[in-house]
């Protein structure tokens, strides 16, 4: 089991950038596939991006492709989500997750979740 803590959310304007961080503790970060999901009020938790243990393989949702970049620093045990060209529709609570399934886009395939960090994008 691992513990995940997201930070970096905030209030921004359309077109701004944010970098979310997820600190990983417990087991070595490289032992897990990592991912970011997001959930707006009253909506399903949606896949954003996933990353392999080594950081060599990624999967990104079409809605954020070209704008968001997922990466990890295994030496520091930190997962990142660089968000560029933010839009109001990106407003949601963002969660990091860790699991054992290769680049899964399904929330149920992840065993460990952070508490979430709020991202709000104004027009």
Short mmCIF file of N, CA, C and O in Angstrom, two decimals:
data_model
loop_
_atom_site.label_atom_id
_atom_site.label_comp_id
_atom_site.label_asym_id
_atom_site.label_seq_id
_atom_site.Cartn_x
_atom_site.Cartn_y
_atom_site.Cartn_z
N UNK A 1 0.84 -1.19 0.00
CA UNK A 1 0.00 0.00 0.00
C UNK A 1 0.88 1.25 0.00
O UNK A 1 1.94 1.25 0.62
N UNK A 2 0.42 2.26 -0.73
CA UNK A 2 1.14 3.52 -0.78
C UNK A 2 0.22 4.66 -0.37
O UNK A 2 -1.01 4.55 -0.43
N UNK A 3 0.83 5.75 0.04
CA UNK A 3 0.08 6.94 0.40
C UNK A 3 0.38 8.04 -0.62
O UNK A 3 1.53 8.22 -1.02
N UNK A 4 -0.66 8.75 -1.03
CA UNK A 4 -0.54 9.77 -2.06
C UNK A 4 -1.13 11.08 -1.56
O UNK A 4 -2.22 11.10 -1.00
N UNK A 5 -0.41 12.17 -1.78
CA UNK A 5 -0.87 13.49 -1.36
C UNK A 5 -0.69 14.47 -2.51
O UNK A 5 0.44 14.75 -2.92
N UNK A 6 -1.81 15.01 -3.02
CA UNK A 6 -1.76 15.96 -4.13
C UNK A 6 -1.64 17.39 -3.61
O UNK A 6 -2.26 17.75 -2.61
N UNK A 7 -0.89 18.19 -4.33
CA UNK A 7 -0.78 19.62 -4.05
C UNK A 7 -0.67 20.37 -5.38
O UNK A 7 -0.43 19.77 -6.42
N UNK A 8 -0.83 21.67 -5.33
CA UNK A 8 -0.61 22.49 -6.50
C UNK A 8 -1.85 23.07 -7.15
O UNK A 8 -1.74 23.88 -8.07
N UNK A 9 -3.03 22.67 -6.69
CA UNK A 9 -4.25 23.21 -7.26
C UNK A 9 -4.44 24.67 -6.87
O UNK A 9 -3.74 25.19 -6.01
N UNK A 10 -5.39 25.32 -7.53
CA UNK A 10 -5.64 26.72 -7.23
C UNK A 10 -6.64 27.34 -8.17
O UNK A 10 -7.29 26.65 -8.96
N UNK A 11 -6.75 28.65 -8.08
CA UNK A 11 -7.65 29.43 -8.92
C UNK A 11 -6.85 30.12 -10.00
O UNK A 11 -5.92 30.88 -9.71
N UNK A 12 -7.20 29.87 -11.25
CA UNK A 12 -6.49 30.45 -12.37
C UNK A 12 -7.47 30.92 -13.44
O UNK A 12 -8.66 30.61 -13.38
N UNK A 13 -6.96 31.66 -14.40
CA UNK A 13 -7.76 32.12 -15.52
C UNK A 13 -7.54 31.25 -16.74
O UNK A 13 -6.54 30.53 -16.83
N UNK A 14 -8.47 31.30 -17.66
CA UNK A 14 -8.34 30.56 -18.91
C UNK A 14 -7.01 30.91 -19.57
O UNK A 14 -6.62 32.07 -19.65
N UNK A 15 -6.32 29.87 -20.03
CA UNK A 15 -5.05 30.05 -20.68
C UNK A 15 -3.85 29.94 -19.76
O UNK A 15 -2.72 29.83 -20.23
N UNK A 16 -4.10 29.96 -18.46
CA UNK A 16 -3.01 29.85 -17.49
C UNK A 16 -2.50 28.42 -17.38
O UNK A 16 -3.08 27.48 -17.93
N UNK A 17 -1.42 28.26 -16.63
CA UNK A 17 -0.82 26.95 -16.41
C UNK A 17 -0.72 26.65 -14.92
O UNK A 17 -0.61 27.57 -14.09
N UNK A 18 -0.76 25.39 -14.59
CA UNK A 18 -0.56 24.91 -13.23
C UNK A 18 0.21 23.61 -13.29
O UNK A 18 0.11 22.87 -14.26
N UNK A 19 0.98 23.34 -12.25
CA UNK A 19 1.62 22.05 -12.13
C UNK A 19 1.19 21.40 -10.83
O UNK A 19 1.45 21.92 -9.74
N UNK A 20 0.53 20.27 -10.95
CA UNK A 20 0.12 19.51 -9.79
C UNK A 20 1.21 18.53 -9.41
O UNK A 20 1.90 18.00 -10.28
N UNK A 21 1.35 18.28 -8.12
CA UNK A 21 2.32 17.32 -7.63
C UNK A 21 1.62 16.29 -6.77
O UNK A 21 0.63 16.59 -6.10
N UNK A 22 2.13 15.09 -6.80
CA UNK A 22 1.61 14.02 -5.96
C UNK A 22 2.78 13.34 -5.28
O UNK A 22 3.59 12.67 -5.94
N UNK A 23 2.89 13.54 -3.98
CA UNK A 23 3.96 12.91 -3.21
C UNK A 23 3.58 11.48 -2.89
O UNK A 23 2.48 11.22 -2.41
N UNK A 24 4.48 10.56 -3.16
CA UNK A 24 4.23 9.14 -2.96
C UNK A 24 5.09 8.62 -1.83
O UNK A 24 6.30 8.83 -1.80
N UNK A 25 4.48 7.94 -0.88
CA UNK A 25 5.21 7.33 0.22
C UNK A 25 4.75 5.90 0.41
O UNK A 25 3.70 5.50 -0.07
N UNK A 26 5.54 5.13 1.12
CA UNK A 26 5.25 3.73 1.32
C UNK A 26 6.17 2.89 0.46
O UNK A 26 7.36 2.82 0.74
N UNK A 27 5.63 2.31 -0.59
CA UNK A 27 6.45 1.55 -1.52
C UNK A 27 7.10 2.46 -2.54
O UNK A 27 6.67 3.59 -2.74
N UNK A 28 8.12 1.96 -3.19
CA UNK A 28 8.84 2.72 -4.20
C UNK A 28 7.90 3.11 -5.33
O UNK A 28 7.15 2.28 -5.83
N UNK A 29 7.96 4.38 -5.73
CA UNK A 29 7.06 4.88 -6.77
C UNK A 29 7.19 4.13 -8.08
O UNK A 29 6.21 3.93 -8.79
N UNK A 30 8.40 3.69 -8.41
CA UNK A 30 8.62 2.99 -9.66
C UNK A 30 7.95 1.63 -9.73
O UNK A 30 7.88 1.03 -10.79
N UNK A 31 7.46 1.14 -8.60
CA UNK A 31 6.79 -0.16 -8.56
C UNK A 31 5.35 -0.09 -9.05
O UNK A 31 4.71 -1.13 -9.19
N UNK A 32 4.84 1.10 -9.29
CA UNK A 32 3.44 1.29 -9.66
C UNK A 32 3.27 2.06 -10.96
O UNK A 32 4.10 2.90 -11.32
N UNK A 33 2.17 1.76 -11.64
CA UNK A 33 1.70 2.63 -12.70
C UNK A 33 0.94 3.76 -12.02
O UNK A 33 0.16 3.54 -11.10
N UNK A 34 1.17 4.97 -12.46
CA UNK A 34 0.55 6.14 -11.84
C UNK A 34 -0.39 6.82 -12.82
O UNK A 34 -0.21 6.73 -14.04
N UNK A 35 -1.37 7.52 -12.27
CA UNK A 35 -2.33 8.20 -13.13
C UNK A 35 -2.94 9.40 -12.43
O UNK A 35 -2.88 9.53 -11.20
N UNK A 36 -3.50 10.27 -13.24
CA UNK A 36 -4.29 11.41 -12.76
C UNK A 36 -5.71 11.25 -13.26
O UNK A 36 -5.94 10.94 -14.43
N UNK A 37 -6.66 11.48 -12.37
CA UNK A 37 -8.07 11.52 -12.71
C UNK A 37 -8.63 12.84 -12.22
O UNK A 37 -8.02 13.53 -11.40
N UNK A 38 -9.81 13.20 -12.72
CA UNK A 38 -10.46 14.40 -12.24
C UNK A 38 -11.96 14.18 -12.14
O UNK A 38 -12.53 13.37 -12.85
N UNK A 39 -12.58 14.92 -11.24
CA UNK A 39 -14.01 14.77 -11.01
C UNK A 39 -14.65 16.12 -10.71
O UNK A 39 -14.27 16.79 -9.75
N UNK A 40 -15.60 16.50 -11.54
CA UNK A 40 -16.37 17.71 -11.32
C UNK A 40 -17.61 17.36 -10.52
O UNK A 40 -18.07 16.21 -10.55
N UNK A 41 -18.20 18.31 -9.80
CA UNK A 41 -19.40 18.03 -8.99
C UNK A 41 -20.52 17.39 -9.81
O UNK A 41 -20.86 17.88 -10.88
N UNK A 42 -21.05 16.28 -9.32
CA UNK A 42 -22.15 15.61 -9.98
C UNK A 42 -21.77 14.81 -11.20
O UNK A 42 -22.65 14.30 -11.90
N UNK A 43 -20.48 14.67 -11.48
CA UNK A 43 -20.03 13.94 -12.65
C UNK A 43 -19.15 12.76 -12.28
O UNK A 43 -18.69 12.63 -11.15
N UNK A 44 -18.92 11.90 -13.26
CA UNK A 44 -18.07 10.73 -13.06
C UNK A 44 -16.62 11.14 -12.92
O UNK A 44 -16.21 12.20 -13.39
N UNK A 45 -15.85 10.29 -12.28
CA UNK A 45 -14.43 10.51 -12.19
C UNK A 45 -13.80 10.11 -13.53
O UNK A 45 -13.89 8.96 -13.95
N UNK A 46 -13.18 11.06 -14.19
CA UNK A 46 -12.66 10.85 -15.54
C UNK A 46 -11.15 10.72 -15.57
O UNK A 46 -10.43 11.38 -14.84
N UNK A 47 -10.71 9.88 -16.48
CA UNK A 47 -9.28 9.68 -16.70
C UNK A 47 -8.66 10.92 -17.31
O UNK A 47 -9.25 11.56 -18.18
N UNK A 48 -7.45 11.24 -16.88
CA UNK A 48 -6.71 12.36 -17.44
C UNK A 48 -5.43 11.88 -18.12
O UNK A 48 -5.21 12.12 -19.30
N UNK A 49 -4.58 11.18 -17.37
CA UNK A 49 -3.33 10.70 -17.92
C UNK A 49 -2.75 9.61 -17.04
O UNK A 49 -3.02 9.57 -15.84
N UNK A 50 -1.96 8.73 -17.63
CA UNK A 50 -1.31 7.65 -16.90
C UNK A 50 0.14 7.53 -17.32
O UNK A 50 0.52 7.94 -18.42
N UNK A 51 0.93 6.94 -16.45
CA UNK A 51 2.37 6.84 -16.66
C UNK A 51 2.88 5.50 -16.15
O UNK A 51 2.46 5.02 -15.10
N UNK A 52 3.80 4.90 -16.88
CA UNK A 52 4.40 3.65 -16.46
C UNK A 52 5.37 3.89 -15.31
O UNK A 52 5.73 5.03 -15.00
N UNK A 53 5.80 2.81 -14.67
CA UNK A 53 6.70 2.93 -13.52
C UNK A 53 8.00 3.64 -13.83
O UNK A 53 8.51 4.40 -13.00
N UNK A 54 8.53 3.39 -15.00
CA UNK A 54 9.79 4.01 -15.40
C UNK A 54 9.60 5.42 -15.96
O UNK A 54 10.56 6.17 -16.10
N UNK A 55 8.36 5.75 -16.29
CA UNK A 55 8.08 7.03 -16.92
C UNK A 55 8.24 7.02 -18.42
O UNK A 55 8.07 8.06 -19.07
N UNK A 56 8.54 5.86 -18.98
CA UNK A 56 8.79 5.75 -20.40
C UNK A 56 7.57 5.64 -21.29
O UNK A 56 7.66 5.83 -22.50
N UNK A 57 6.43 5.31 -20.70
CA UNK A 57 5.20 5.16 -21.46
C UNK A 57 4.11 6.00 -20.83
O UNK A 57 3.99 6.04 -19.60
N UNK A 58 3.31 6.65 -21.67
CA UNK A 58 2.22 7.49 -21.17
C UNK A 58 0.95 7.26 -21.97
O UNK A 58 0.97 6.77 -23.09
N UNK A 59 -0.16 7.62 -21.36
CA UNK A 59 -1.45 7.60 -22.01
C UNK A 59 -2.19 8.86 -21.55
O UNK A 59 -2.21 9.17 -20.36
N UNK A 60 -2.77 9.59 -22.50
CA UNK A 60 -3.40 10.86 -22.18
C UNK A 60 -4.79 10.94 -22.80
O UNK A 60 -4.98 10.56 -23.95
N UNK A 61 -5.74 11.44 -22.04
CA UNK A 61 -7.09 11.60 -22.54
C UNK A 61 -7.12 12.60 -23.70
O UNK A 61 -6.37 13.58 -23.70
N UNK A 62 -7.98 12.35 -24.66
CA UNK A 62 -8.07 13.22 -25.83
C UNK A 62 -8.43 14.66 -25.45
O UNK A 62 -7.99 15.60 -26.10
N UNK A 63 -9.20 14.82 -24.40
CA UNK A 63 -9.64 16.14 -23.99
C UNK A 63 -8.51 17.04 -23.50
O UNK A 63 -8.65 18.26 -23.47
N UNK A 64 -7.40 16.43 -23.09
CA UNK A 64 -6.28 17.21 -22.57
C UNK A 64 -5.00 17.01 -23.37
O UNK A 64 -3.98 17.63 -23.07
N UNK A 65 -5.05 16.17 -24.38
CA UNK A 65 -3.87 15.88 -25.18
C UNK A 65 -3.34 17.15 -25.83
O UNK A 65 -4.08 17.94 -26.39
N UNK A 66 -2.03 17.34 -25.72
CA UNK A 66 -1.41 18.53 -26.25
C UNK A 66 -1.37 19.67 -25.26
O UNK A 66 -0.68 20.68 -25.50
N UNK A 67 -2.09 19.54 -24.15
CA UNK A 67 -2.12 20.58 -23.13
C UNK A 67 -1.54 20.11 -21.80
O UNK A 67 -0.87 20.87 -21.10
N UNK A 68 -1.81 18.85 -21.44
CA UNK A 68 -1.35 18.31 -20.17
C UNK A 68 -0.22 17.32 -20.39
O UNK A 68 -0.24 16.55 -21.35
N UNK A 69 0.74 17.31 -19.48
CA UNK A 69 1.86 16.38 -19.55
C UNK A 69 2.04 15.71 -18.20
O UNK A 69 2.19 16.38 -17.17
N UNK A 70 2.06 14.38 -18.19
CA UNK A 70 2.28 13.63 -16.97
C UNK A 70 3.74 13.20 -16.91
O UNK A 70 4.33 12.83 -17.93
N UNK A 71 4.33 13.26 -15.74
CA UNK A 71 5.71 12.85 -15.56
C UNK A 71 5.93 12.41 -14.12
O UNK A 71 5.08 12.62 -13.27
N UNK A 72 7.07 11.80 -13.86
CA UNK A 72 7.38 11.37 -12.51
C UNK A 72 8.86 11.51 -12.23
O UNK A 72 9.70 11.38 -13.13
N UNK A 73 9.17 11.78 -10.99
CA UNK A 73 10.54 11.82 -10.52
C UNK A 73 10.65 10.72 -9.48
O UNK A 73 10.29 10.91 -8.32
N UNK A 74 11.14 9.56 -9.89
CA UNK A 74 11.20 8.42 -8.99
C UNK A 74 12.21 8.62 -7.85
O UNK A 74 12.05 8.05 -6.78
N UNK A 75 13.24 9.41 -8.10
CA UNK A 75 14.23 9.67 -7.06
C UNK A 75 13.60 10.43 -5.90
O UNK A 75 13.97 10.23 -4.74
N UNK A 76 12.65 11.31 -6.22
CA UNK A 76 11.97 12.11 -5.20
C UNK A 76 10.60 11.54 -4.83
O UNK A 76 9.93 12.07 -3.95
N UNK A 77 10.19 10.50 -5.54
CA UNK A 77 8.87 9.90 -5.33
C UNK A 77 7.75 10.92 -5.50
O UNK A 77 6.87 11.06 -4.64
N UNK A 78 7.78 11.62 -6.63
CA UNK A 78 6.77 12.62 -6.93
C UNK A 78 6.22 12.41 -8.33
O UNK A 78 6.98 12.23 -9.28
N UNK A 79 4.91 12.44 -8.46
CA UNK A 79 4.22 12.41 -9.73
C UNK A 79 3.76 13.82 -10.06
O UNK A 79 3.28 14.53 -9.17
N UNK A 80 3.90 14.22 -11.31
CA UNK A 80 3.51 15.57 -11.72
C UNK A 80 2.44 15.55 -12.81
O UNK A 80 2.35 14.60 -13.59
N UNK A 81 1.68 16.62 -12.85
CA UNK A 81 0.79 16.87 -13.97
C UNK A 81 0.95 18.33 -14.35
O UNK A 81 0.48 19.21 -13.62
N UNK A 82 1.62 18.59 -15.45
CA UNK A 82 1.77 19.94 -15.95
C UNK A 82 0.56 20.26 -16.82
O UNK A 82 0.31 19.57 -17.81
N UNK A 83 -0.19 21.27 -16.44
CA UNK A 83 -1.41 21.64 -17.14
C UNK A 83 -1.22 23.00 -17.79
O UNK A 83 -1.00 23.99 -17.10
N UNK A 84 -1.32 23.03 -19.10
CA UNK A 84 -1.17 24.26 -19.85
C UNK A 84 -2.46 24.60 -20.58
O UNK A 84 -3.30 23.74 -20.81
N UNK A 85 -2.59 25.86 -20.96
CA UNK A 85 -3.77 26.33 -21.71
C UNK A 85 -5.06 25.88 -21.05
O UNK A 85 -5.96 25.34 -21.70
N UNK A 86 -5.17 26.11 -19.77
CA UNK A 86 -6.33 25.66 -19.01
C UNK A 86 -7.62 26.31 -19.48
O UNK A 86 -7.63 27.48 -19.86
N UNK A 87 -8.69 25.52 -19.44
CA UNK A 87 -10.01 25.96 -19.86
C UNK A 87 -10.99 25.80 -18.70
O UNK A 87 -10.75 24.99 -17.80
N UNK A 88 -12.10 26.53 -18.71
CA UNK A 88 -13.09 26.38 -17.64
C UNK A 88 -13.56 24.94 -17.46
O UNK A 88 -13.82 24.52 -16.33
N UNK A 89 -13.64 24.18 -18.54
CA UNK A 89 -14.07 22.80 -18.45
C UNK A 89 -13.06 21.88 -17.77
O UNK A 89 -13.35 20.72 -17.49
N UNK A 90 -11.86 22.40 -17.48
CA UNK A 90 -10.87 21.65 -16.73
C UNK A 90 -11.12 21.74 -15.23
O UNK A 90 -10.45 21.07 -14.44
N UNK A 91 -12.05 22.59 -14.82
CA UNK A 91 -12.36 22.76 -13.41
C UNK A 91 -12.84 21.45 -12.81
O UNK A 91 -13.80 20.85 -13.29
N UNK A 92 -12.17 21.00 -11.76
CA UNK A 92 -12.49 19.73 -11.12
C UNK A 92 -11.55 19.51 -9.94
O UNK A 92 -10.58 20.25 -9.76
N UNK A 93 -11.86 18.49 -9.17
CA UNK A 93 -10.91 18.01 -8.18
C UNK A 93 -10.03 16.99 -8.88
O UNK A 93 -10.53 16.06 -9.51
N UNK A 94 -8.74 17.16 -8.78
CA UNK A 94 -7.79 16.27 -9.44
C UNK A 94 -7.20 15.30 -8.43
O UNK A 94 -6.75 15.70 -7.36
N UNK A 95 -7.20 14.03 -8.79
CA UNK A 95 -6.70 12.97 -7.93
C UNK A 95 -5.55 12.23 -8.59
O UNK A 95 -5.60 11.95 -9.78
N UNK A 96 -4.55 11.89 -7.81
CA UNK A 96 -3.53 10.99 -8.32
C UNK A 96 -3.84 9.59 -7.82
O UNK A 96 -4.50 9.41 -6.78
N UNK A 97 -3.41 8.60 -8.56
CA UNK A 97 -3.71 7.22 -8.24
C UNK A 97 -2.54 6.32 -8.60
O UNK A 97 -1.76 6.63 -9.48
N UNK A 98 -2.46 5.20 -7.90
CA UNK A 98 -1.41 4.21 -8.16
C UNK A 98 -2.05 2.84 -8.29
O UNK A 98 -2.96 2.49 -7.52
N UNK A 99 -1.58 2.06 -9.24
CA UNK A 99 -2.12 0.73 -9.45
C UNK A 99 -1.14 -0.20 -10.12
O UNK A 99 0.02 0.16 -10.36
N UNK A 100 -1.62 -1.39 -10.42
CA UNK A 100 -0.76 -2.43 -10.99
C UNK A 100 -1.10 -2.79 -12.43
O UNK A 100 -0.48 -3.68 -13.00
N UNK A 101 -2.07 -2.11 -13.02
CA UNK A 101 -2.48 -2.38 -14.40
C UNK A 101 -1.86 -1.36 -15.34
O UNK A 101 -1.94 -0.16 -15.09
N UNK A 102 -1.29 -1.85 -16.41
CA UNK A 102 -0.57 -1.01 -17.36
C UNK A 102 -1.45 0.08 -17.98
O UNK A 102 -2.38 -0.21 -18.73
N UNK A 103 -1.16 1.31 -17.64
CA UNK A 103 -1.78 2.50 -18.22
C UNK A 103 -3.31 2.41 -18.30
O UNK A 103 -3.91 2.84 -19.28
N UNK A 104 -3.92 1.89 -17.26
CA UNK A 104 -5.37 1.75 -17.24
C UNK A 104 -6.06 3.11 -17.18
O UNK A 104 -5.58 4.04 -16.54
N UNK A 105 -7.21 3.19 -17.86
CA UNK A 105 -8.03 4.40 -17.84
C UNK A 105 -9.27 4.23 -16.99
O UNK A 105 -10.14 5.10 -16.98
N UNK A 106 -9.33 3.13 -16.27
CA UNK A 106 -10.49 2.81 -15.44
C UNK A 106 -10.18 3.03 -13.97
O UNK A 106 -9.24 2.44 -13.44
N UNK A 107 -10.95 3.87 -13.28
CA UNK A 107 -10.67 4.15 -11.87
C UNK A 107 -10.59 2.92 -10.98
O UNK A 107 -9.75 2.87 -10.08
N UNK A 108 -11.43 1.92 -11.24
CA UNK A 108 -11.47 0.72 -10.41
C UNK A 108 -10.19 -0.10 -10.48
O UNK A 108 -9.97 -0.96 -9.62
N UNK A 109 -9.36 0.15 -11.45
CA UNK A 109 -8.10 -0.59 -11.59
C UNK A 109 -6.99 -0.02 -10.72
O UNK A 109 -5.89 -0.58 -10.67
N UNK A 110 -7.26 1.07 -10.05
CA UNK A 110 -6.27 1.69 -9.18
C UNK A 110 -6.60 1.43 -7.72
O UNK A 110 -7.74 1.58 -7.29
N UNK A 111 -5.59 1.05 -6.96
CA UNK A 111 -5.77 0.64 -5.58
C UNK A 111 -5.54 1.76 -4.57
O UNK A 111 -6.02 1.67 -3.44
N UNK A 112 -4.80 2.76 -4.97
CA UNK A 112 -4.42 3.83 -4.05
C UNK A 112 -4.77 5.19 -4.63
O UNK A 112 -4.50 5.46 -5.80
N UNK A 113 -5.34 6.04 -3.78
CA UNK A 113 -5.78 7.36 -4.21
C UNK A 113 -5.36 8.44 -3.22
O UNK A 113 -5.30 8.21 -2.01
N UNK A 114 -5.09 9.62 -3.76
CA UNK A 114 -4.83 10.76 -2.91
C UNK A 114 -6.14 11.42 -2.51
O UNK A 114 -7.22 10.97 -2.89
N UNK A 115 -6.04 12.48 -1.74
CA UNK A 115 -7.24 13.17 -1.24
C UNK A 115 -7.82 14.15 -2.24
O UNK A 115 -8.95 14.61 -2.08
N UNK A 116 -7.06 14.48 -3.27
CA UNK A 116 -7.51 15.39 -4.30
C UNK A 116 -7.09 16.82 -4.06
O UNK A 116 -6.88 17.25 -2.93
N UNK A 117 -6.95 17.57 -5.14
CA UNK A 117 -6.65 19.00 -5.06
C UNK A 117 -7.53 19.74 -6.05
O UNK A 117 -7.70 19.31 -7.19
N UNK A 118 -8.12 20.84 -5.62
CA UNK A 118 -9.09 21.57 -6.43
C UNK A 118 -8.40 22.46 -7.45
O UNK A 118 -7.50 23.23 -7.11
N UNK A 119 -8.85 22.37 -8.68
CA UNK A 119 -8.41 23.26 -9.75
C UNK A 119 -9.64 23.98 -10.28
O UNK A 119 -10.60 23.34 -10.71
N UNK A 120 -9.61 25.30 -10.24
CA UNK A 120 -10.72 26.10 -10.73
C UNK A 120 -10.21 27.06 -11.79
O UNK A 120 -9.28 27.83 -11.53
N UNK A 121 -10.82 27.01 -12.97
CA UNK A 121 -10.40 27.85 -14.08
C UNK A 121 -11.55 28.79 -14.45
O UNK A 121 -12.63 28.34 -14.83
N UNK A 122 -11.32 30.08 -14.33
CA UNK A 122 -12.33 31.08 -14.65
C UNK A 122 -12.19 31.55 -16.09
O UNK A 122 -11.12 31.46 -16.69
N UNK A 123 -13.28 32.09 -16.63
CA UNK A 123 -13.27 32.59 -17.99
C UNK A 123 -12.57 33.93 -18.08
O UNK A 123 -12.52 34.70 -17.11
#
